[in-house]
mmCIF file with all atom_site columns, C-alpha atoms in Angstrom:
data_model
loop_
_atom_site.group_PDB
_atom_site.id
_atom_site.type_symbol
_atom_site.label_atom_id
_atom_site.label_alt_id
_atom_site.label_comp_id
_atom_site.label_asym_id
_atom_site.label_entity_id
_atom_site.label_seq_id
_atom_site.pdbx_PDB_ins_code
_atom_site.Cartn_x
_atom_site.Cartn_y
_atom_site.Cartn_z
_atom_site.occupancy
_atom_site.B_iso_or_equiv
_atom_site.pdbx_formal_charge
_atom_site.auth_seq_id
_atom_site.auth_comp_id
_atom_site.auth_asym_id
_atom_site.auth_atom_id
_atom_site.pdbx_PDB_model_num
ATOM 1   C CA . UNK I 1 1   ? -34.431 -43.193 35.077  1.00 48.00 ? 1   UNK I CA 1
ATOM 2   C CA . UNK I 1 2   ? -32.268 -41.360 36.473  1.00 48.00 ? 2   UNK I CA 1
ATOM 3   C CA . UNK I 1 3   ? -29.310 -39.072 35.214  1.00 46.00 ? 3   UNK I CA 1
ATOM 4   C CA . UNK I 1 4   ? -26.055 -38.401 36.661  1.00 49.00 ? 4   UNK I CA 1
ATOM 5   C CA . UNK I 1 5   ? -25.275 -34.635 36.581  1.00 43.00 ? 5   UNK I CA 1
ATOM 6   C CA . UNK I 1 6   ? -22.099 -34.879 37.236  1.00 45.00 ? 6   UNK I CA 1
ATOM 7   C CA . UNK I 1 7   ? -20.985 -37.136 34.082  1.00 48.00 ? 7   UNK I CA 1
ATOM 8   C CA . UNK I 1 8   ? -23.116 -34.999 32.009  1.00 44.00 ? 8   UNK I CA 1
ATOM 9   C CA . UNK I 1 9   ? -21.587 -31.225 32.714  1.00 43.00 ? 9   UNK I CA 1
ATOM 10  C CA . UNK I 1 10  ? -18.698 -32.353 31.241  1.00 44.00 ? 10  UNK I CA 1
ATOM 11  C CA . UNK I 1 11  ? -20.091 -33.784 27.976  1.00 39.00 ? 11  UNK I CA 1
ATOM 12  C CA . UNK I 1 12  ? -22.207 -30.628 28.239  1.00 38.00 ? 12  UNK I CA 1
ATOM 13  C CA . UNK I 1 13  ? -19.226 -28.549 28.213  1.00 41.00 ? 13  UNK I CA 1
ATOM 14  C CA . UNK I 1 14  ? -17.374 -30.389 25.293  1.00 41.00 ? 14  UNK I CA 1
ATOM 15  C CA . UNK I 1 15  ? -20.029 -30.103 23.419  1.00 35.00 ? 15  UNK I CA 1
ATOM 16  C CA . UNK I 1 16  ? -20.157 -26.175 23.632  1.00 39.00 ? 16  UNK I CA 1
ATOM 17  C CA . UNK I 1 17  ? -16.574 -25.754 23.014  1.00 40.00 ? 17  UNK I CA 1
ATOM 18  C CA . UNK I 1 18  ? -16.989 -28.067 20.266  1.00 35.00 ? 18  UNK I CA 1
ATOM 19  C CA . UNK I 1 19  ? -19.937 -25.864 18.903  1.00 39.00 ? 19  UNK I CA 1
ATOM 20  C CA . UNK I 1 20  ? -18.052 -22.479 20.062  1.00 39.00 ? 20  UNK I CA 1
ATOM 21  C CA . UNK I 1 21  ? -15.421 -23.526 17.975  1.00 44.00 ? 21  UNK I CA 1
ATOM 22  C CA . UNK I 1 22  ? -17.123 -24.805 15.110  1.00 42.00 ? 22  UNK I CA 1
ATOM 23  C CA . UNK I 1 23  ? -19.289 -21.452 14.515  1.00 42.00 ? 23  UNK I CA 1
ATOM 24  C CA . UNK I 1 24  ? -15.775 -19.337 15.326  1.00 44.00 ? 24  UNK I CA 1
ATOM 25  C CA . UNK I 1 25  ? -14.470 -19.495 11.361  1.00 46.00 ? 25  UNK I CA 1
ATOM 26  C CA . UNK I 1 26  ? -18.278 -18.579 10.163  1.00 43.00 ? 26  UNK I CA 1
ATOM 27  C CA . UNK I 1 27  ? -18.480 -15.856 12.914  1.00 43.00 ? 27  UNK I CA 1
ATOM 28  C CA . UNK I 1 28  ? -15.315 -14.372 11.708  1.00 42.00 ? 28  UNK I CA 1
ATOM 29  C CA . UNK I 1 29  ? -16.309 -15.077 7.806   1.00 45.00 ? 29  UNK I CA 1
ATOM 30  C CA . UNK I 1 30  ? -19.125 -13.079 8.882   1.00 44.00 ? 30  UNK I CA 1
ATOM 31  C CA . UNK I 1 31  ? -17.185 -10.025 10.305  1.00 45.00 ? 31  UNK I CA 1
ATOM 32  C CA . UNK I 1 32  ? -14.797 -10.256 7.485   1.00 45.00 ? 32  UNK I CA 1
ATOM 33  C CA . UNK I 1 33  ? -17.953 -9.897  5.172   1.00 46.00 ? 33  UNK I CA 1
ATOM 34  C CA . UNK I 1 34  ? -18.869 -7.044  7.345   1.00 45.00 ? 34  UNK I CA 1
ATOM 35  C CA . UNK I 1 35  ? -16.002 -5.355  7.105   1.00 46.00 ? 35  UNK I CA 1
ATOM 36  C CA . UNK I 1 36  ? -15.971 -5.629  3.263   1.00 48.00 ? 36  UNK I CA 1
ATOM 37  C CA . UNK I 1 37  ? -19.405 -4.016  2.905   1.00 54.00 ? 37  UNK I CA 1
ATOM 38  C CA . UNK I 1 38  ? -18.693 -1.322  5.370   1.00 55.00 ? 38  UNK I CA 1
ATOM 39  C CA . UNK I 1 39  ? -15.034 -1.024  3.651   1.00 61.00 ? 39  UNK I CA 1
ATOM 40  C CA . UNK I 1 40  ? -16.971 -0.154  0.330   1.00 76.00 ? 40  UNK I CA 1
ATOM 41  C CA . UNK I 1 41  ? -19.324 2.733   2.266   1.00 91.00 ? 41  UNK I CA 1
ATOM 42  C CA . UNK I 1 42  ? -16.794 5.723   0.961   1.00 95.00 ? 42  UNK I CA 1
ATOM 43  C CA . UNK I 1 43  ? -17.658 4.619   -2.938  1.00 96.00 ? 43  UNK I CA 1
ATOM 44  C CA . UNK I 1 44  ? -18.953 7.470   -4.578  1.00 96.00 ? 44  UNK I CA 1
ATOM 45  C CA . UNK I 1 45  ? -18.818 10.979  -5.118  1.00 97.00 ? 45  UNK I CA 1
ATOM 46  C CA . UNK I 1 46  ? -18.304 13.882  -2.026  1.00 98.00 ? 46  UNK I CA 1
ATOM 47  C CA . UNK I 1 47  ? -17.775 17.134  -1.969  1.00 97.00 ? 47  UNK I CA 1
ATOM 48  C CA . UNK I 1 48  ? -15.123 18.442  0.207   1.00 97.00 ? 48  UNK I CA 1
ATOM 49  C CA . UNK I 1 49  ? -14.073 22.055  2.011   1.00 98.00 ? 49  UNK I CA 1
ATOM 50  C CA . UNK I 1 50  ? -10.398 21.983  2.591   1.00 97.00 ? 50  UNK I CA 1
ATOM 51  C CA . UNK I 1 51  ? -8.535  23.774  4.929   1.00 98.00 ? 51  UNK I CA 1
ATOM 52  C CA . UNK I 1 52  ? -4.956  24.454  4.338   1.00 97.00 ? 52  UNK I CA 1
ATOM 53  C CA . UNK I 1 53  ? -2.926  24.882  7.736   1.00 97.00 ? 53  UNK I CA 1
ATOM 54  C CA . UNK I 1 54  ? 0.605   25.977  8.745   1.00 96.00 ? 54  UNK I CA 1
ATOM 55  C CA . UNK I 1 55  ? 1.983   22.624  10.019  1.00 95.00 ? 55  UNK I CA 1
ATOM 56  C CA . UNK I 1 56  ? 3.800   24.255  13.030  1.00 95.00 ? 56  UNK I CA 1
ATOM 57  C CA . UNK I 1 57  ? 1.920   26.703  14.037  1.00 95.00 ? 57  UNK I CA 1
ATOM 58  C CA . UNK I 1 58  ? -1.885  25.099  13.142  1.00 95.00 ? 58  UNK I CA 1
ATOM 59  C CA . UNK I 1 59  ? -3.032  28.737  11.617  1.00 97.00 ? 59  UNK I CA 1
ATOM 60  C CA . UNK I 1 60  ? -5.527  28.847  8.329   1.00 97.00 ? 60  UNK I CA 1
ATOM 61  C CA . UNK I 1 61  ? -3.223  29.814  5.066   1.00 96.00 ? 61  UNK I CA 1
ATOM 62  C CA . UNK I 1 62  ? -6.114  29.367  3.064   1.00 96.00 ? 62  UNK I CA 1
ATOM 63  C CA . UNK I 1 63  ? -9.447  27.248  2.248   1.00 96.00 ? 63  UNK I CA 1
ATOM 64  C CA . UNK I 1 64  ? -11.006 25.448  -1.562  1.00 95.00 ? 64  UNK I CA 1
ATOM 65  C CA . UNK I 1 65  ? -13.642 23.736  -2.303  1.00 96.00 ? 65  UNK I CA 1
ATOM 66  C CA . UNK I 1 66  ? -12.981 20.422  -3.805  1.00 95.00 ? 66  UNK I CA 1
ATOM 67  C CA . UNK I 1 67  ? -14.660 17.271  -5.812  1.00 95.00 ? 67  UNK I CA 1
ATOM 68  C CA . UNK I 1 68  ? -13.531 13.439  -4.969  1.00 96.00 ? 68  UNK I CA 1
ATOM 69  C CA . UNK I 1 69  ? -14.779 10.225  -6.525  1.00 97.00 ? 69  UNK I CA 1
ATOM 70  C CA . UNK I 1 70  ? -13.768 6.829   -4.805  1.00 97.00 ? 70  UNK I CA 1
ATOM 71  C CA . UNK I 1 71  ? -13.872 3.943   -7.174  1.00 97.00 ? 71  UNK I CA 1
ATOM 72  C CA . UNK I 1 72  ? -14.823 0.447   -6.346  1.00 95.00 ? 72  UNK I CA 1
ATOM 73  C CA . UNK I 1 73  ? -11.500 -1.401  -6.079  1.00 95.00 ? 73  UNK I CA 1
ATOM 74  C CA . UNK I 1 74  ? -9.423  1.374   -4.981  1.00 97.00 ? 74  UNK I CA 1
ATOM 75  C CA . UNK I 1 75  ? -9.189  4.107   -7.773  1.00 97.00 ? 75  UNK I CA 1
ATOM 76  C CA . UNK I 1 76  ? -9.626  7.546   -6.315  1.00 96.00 ? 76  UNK I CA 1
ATOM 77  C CA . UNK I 1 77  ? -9.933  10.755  -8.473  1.00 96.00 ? 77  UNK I CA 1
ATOM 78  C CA . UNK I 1 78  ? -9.514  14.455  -7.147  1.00 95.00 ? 78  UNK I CA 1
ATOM 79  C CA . UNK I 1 79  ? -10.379 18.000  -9.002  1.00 92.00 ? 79  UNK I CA 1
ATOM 80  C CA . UNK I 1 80  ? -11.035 21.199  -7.006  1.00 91.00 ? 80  UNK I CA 1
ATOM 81  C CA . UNK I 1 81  ? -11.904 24.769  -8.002  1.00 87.00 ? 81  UNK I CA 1
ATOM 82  C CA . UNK I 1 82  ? -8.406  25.979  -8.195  1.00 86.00 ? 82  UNK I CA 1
ATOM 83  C CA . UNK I 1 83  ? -7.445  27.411  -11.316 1.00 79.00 ? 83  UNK I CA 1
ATOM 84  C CA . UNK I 1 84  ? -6.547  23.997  -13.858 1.00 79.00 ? 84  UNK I CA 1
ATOM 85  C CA . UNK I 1 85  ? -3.937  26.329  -15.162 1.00 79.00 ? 85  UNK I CA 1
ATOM 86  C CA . UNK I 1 86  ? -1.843  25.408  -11.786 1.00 86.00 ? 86  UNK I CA 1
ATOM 87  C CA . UNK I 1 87  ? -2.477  21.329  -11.662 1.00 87.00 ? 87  UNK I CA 1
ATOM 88  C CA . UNK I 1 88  ? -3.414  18.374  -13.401 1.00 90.00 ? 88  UNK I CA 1
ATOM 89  C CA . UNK I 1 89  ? -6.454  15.643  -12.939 1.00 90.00 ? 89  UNK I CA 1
ATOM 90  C CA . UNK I 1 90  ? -5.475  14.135  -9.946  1.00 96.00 ? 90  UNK I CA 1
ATOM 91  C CA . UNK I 1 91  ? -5.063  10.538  -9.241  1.00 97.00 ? 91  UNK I CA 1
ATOM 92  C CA . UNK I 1 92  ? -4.762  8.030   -6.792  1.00 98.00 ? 92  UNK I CA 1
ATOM 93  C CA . UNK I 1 93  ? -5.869  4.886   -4.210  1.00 98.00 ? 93  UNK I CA 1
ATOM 94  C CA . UNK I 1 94  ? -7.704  4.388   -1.138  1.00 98.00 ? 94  UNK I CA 1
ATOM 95  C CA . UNK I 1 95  ? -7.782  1.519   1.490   1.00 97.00 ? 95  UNK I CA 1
ATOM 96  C CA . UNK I 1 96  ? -10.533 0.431   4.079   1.00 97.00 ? 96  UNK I CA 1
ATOM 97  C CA . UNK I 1 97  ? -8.333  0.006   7.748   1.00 96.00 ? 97  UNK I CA 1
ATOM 98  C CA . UNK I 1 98  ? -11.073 -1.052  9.334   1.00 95.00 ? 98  UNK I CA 1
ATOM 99  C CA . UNK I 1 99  ? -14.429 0.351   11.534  1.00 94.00 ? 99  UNK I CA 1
ATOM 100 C CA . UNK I 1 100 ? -14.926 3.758   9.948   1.00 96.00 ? 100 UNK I CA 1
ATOM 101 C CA . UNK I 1 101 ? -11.135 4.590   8.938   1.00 97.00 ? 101 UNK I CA 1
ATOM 102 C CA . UNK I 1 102 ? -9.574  4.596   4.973   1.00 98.00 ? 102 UNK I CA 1
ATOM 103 C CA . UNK I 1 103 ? -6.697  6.143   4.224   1.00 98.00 ? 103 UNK I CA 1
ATOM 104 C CA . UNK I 1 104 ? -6.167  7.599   0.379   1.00 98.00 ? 104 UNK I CA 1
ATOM 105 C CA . UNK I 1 105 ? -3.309  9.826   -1.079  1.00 98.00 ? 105 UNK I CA 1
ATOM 106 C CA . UNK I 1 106 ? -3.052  10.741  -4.663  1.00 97.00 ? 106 UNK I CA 1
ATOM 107 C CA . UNK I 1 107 ? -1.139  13.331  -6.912  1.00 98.00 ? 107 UNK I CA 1
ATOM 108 C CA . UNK I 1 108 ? -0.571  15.734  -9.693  1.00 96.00 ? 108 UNK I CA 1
ATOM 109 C CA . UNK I 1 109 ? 1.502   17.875  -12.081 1.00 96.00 ? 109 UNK I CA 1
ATOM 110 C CA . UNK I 1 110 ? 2.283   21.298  -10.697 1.00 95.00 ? 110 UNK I CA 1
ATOM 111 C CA . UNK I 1 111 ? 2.401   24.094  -13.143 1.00 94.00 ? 111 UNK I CA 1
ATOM 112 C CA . UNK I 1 112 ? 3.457   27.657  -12.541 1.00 93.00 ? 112 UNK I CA 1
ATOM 113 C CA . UNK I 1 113 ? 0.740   30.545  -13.462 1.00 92.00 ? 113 UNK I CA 1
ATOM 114 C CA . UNK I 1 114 ? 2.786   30.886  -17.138 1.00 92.00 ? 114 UNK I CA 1
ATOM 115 C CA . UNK I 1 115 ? 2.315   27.518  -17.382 1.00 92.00 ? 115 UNK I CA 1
ATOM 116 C CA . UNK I 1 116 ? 5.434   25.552  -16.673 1.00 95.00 ? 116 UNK I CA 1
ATOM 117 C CA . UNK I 1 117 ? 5.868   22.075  -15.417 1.00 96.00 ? 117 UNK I CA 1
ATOM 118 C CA . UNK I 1 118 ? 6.904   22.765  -11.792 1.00 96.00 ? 118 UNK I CA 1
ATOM 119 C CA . UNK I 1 119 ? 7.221   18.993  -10.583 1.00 98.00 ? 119 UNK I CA 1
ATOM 120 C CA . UNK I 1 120 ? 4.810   16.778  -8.477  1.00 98.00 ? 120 UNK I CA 1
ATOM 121 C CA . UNK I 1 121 ? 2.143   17.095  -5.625  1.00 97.00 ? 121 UNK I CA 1
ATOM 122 C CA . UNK I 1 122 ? 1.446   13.861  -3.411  1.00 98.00 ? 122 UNK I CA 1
ATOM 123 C CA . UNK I 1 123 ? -1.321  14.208  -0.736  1.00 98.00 ? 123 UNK I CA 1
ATOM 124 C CA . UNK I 1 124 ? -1.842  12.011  1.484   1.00 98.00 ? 124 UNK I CA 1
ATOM 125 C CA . UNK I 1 125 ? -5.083  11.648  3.627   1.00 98.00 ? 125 UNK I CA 1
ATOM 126 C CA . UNK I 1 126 ? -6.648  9.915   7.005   1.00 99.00 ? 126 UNK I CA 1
ATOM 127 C CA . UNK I 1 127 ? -9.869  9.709   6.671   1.00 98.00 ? 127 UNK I CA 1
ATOM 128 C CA . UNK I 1 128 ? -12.980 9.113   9.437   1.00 98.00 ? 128 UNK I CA 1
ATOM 129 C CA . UNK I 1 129 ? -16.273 8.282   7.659   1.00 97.00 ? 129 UNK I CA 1
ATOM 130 C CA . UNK I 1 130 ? -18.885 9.389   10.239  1.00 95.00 ? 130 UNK I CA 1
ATOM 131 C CA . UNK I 1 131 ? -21.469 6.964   11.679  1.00 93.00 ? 131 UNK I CA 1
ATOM 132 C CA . UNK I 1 132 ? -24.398 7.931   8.758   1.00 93.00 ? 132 UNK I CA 1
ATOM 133 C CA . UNK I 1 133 ? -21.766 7.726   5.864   1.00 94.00 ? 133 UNK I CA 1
ATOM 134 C CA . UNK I 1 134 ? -22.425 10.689  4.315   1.00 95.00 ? 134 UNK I CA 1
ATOM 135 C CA . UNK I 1 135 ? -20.126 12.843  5.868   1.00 97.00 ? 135 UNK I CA 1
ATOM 136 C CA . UNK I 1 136 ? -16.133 12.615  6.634   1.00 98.00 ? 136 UNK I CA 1
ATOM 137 C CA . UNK I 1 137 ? -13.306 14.283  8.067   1.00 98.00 ? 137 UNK I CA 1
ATOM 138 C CA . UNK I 1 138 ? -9.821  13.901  6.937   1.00 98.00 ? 138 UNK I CA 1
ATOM 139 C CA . UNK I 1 139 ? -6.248  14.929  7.941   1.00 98.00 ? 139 UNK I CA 1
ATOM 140 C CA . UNK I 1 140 ? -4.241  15.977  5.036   1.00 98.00 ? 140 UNK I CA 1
ATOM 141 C CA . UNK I 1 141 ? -0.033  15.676  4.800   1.00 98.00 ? 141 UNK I CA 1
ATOM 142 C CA . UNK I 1 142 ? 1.049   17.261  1.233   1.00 97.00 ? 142 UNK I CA 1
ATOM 143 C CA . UNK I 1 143 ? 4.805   16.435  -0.242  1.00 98.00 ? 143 UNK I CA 1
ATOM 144 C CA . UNK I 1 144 ? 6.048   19.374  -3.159  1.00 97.00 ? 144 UNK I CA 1
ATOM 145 C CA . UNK I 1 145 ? 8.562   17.493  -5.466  1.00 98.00 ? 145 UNK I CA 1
ATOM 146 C CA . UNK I 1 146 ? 10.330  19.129  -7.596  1.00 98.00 ? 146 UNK I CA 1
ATOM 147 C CA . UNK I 1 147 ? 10.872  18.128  -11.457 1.00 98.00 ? 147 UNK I CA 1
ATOM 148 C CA . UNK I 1 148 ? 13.369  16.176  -10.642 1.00 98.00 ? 148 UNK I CA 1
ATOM 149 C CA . UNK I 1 149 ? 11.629  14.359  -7.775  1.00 97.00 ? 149 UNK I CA 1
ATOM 150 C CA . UNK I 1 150 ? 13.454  15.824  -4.547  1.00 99.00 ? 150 UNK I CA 1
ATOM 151 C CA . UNK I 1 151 ? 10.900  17.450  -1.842  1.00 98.00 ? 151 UNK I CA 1
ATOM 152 C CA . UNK I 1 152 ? 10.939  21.284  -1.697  1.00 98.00 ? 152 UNK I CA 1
ATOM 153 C CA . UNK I 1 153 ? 8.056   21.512  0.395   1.00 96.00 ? 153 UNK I CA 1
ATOM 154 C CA . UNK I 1 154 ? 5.334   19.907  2.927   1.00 97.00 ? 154 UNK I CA 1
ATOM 155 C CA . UNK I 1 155 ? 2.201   20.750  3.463   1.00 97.00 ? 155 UNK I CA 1
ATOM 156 C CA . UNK I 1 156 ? -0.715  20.126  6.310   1.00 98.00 ? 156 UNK I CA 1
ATOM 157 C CA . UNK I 1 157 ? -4.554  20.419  6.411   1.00 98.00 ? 157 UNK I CA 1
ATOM 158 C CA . UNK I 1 158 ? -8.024  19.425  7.395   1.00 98.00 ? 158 UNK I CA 1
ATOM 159 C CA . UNK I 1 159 ? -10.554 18.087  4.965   1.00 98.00 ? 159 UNK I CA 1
ATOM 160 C CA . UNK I 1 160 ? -14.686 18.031  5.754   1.00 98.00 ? 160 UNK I CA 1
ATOM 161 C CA . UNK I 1 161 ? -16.780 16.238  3.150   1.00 98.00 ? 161 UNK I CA 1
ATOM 162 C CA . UNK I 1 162 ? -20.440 15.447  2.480   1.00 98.00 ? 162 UNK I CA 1
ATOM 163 C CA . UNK I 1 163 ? -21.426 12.808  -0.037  1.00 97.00 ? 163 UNK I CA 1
ATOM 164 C CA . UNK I 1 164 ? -23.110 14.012  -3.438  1.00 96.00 ? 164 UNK I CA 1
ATOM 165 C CA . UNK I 1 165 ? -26.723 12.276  -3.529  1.00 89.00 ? 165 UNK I CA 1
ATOM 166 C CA . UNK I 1 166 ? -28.425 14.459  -5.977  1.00 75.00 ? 166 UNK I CA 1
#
């Protein structure tokens, strides 16, 4: 018996486009998946060294030390080892982008040292979850609002964090 080759390359080739094309939703099912697993890496508790910057000028004003949680679902919590006396709990959201990238702001009530409601702090941050996932870098863009809700200040910074195991 004996075959034509030339009839067949095209069947040949229909057939892998057809099967291409078939596997292309699971494939991308598959990377979606991916992403969604790798989206949920930053879960959990890190401790972070922030670095407080002069936004023109890129000089250190200052450095804390400071606790996150991120929360299944989106729910992020901040404290830090400033004195409470000068801010709330602070709350907030993060997002997976994508590869190794979330994003995440959150704020709090400002408070002068007698005490006094001074208005509201939003941070906002850009984070890079290194390959391991236990360790990230973030850049940091702060908004002061006043009581009334109208910007008196901005703020930059850098943000290195390891995740708490122990």
């Amino acid at each position: 018996m004996k075959i034509n080759v030339l009839r067949s390359i095209p069947l040949v080739c229909g057939l892998a486009a057809l099967f291409t094309g078939a596997l292309s939703p699971i494939s991308a099912k598959a990377q979606d998946s991916l992403d969604q697993n790798r989206g949920h890496r930053i879960e959990g508790v890190w401790d972070s060294n922030v670095t407080i910057i002069n936004c023109q000028t890129g000089d250190v004003l200052g450095t804390f030390r400071g606790l996150g949680l991120f929360i299944r679902g989106g729910a992020n919590e901040q404290t830090n080892n400033l004195s409470p006396a000068l801010g709330s709990s602070a709350l907030g959201h993060w997002e997976y982008l994508g590869g190794r990238n979330y994003t995440a702001s959150f704020q709090f009530f400002a408070f002068s040292p007698d005490g006094v409601w001074t208005g509201t702090q939003k941070v906002k941050r850009a984070i890079t979850l290194d390959q391991g996932g236990n360790t990230f870098s973030s850049v940091i863009s702060t908004t002061f609002l006043d009581v009334n809700g109208n910007v008196v200040a901005t703020g930059c910074g850098t943000e290195a964090a390891t995740r708490v195991v122990d």
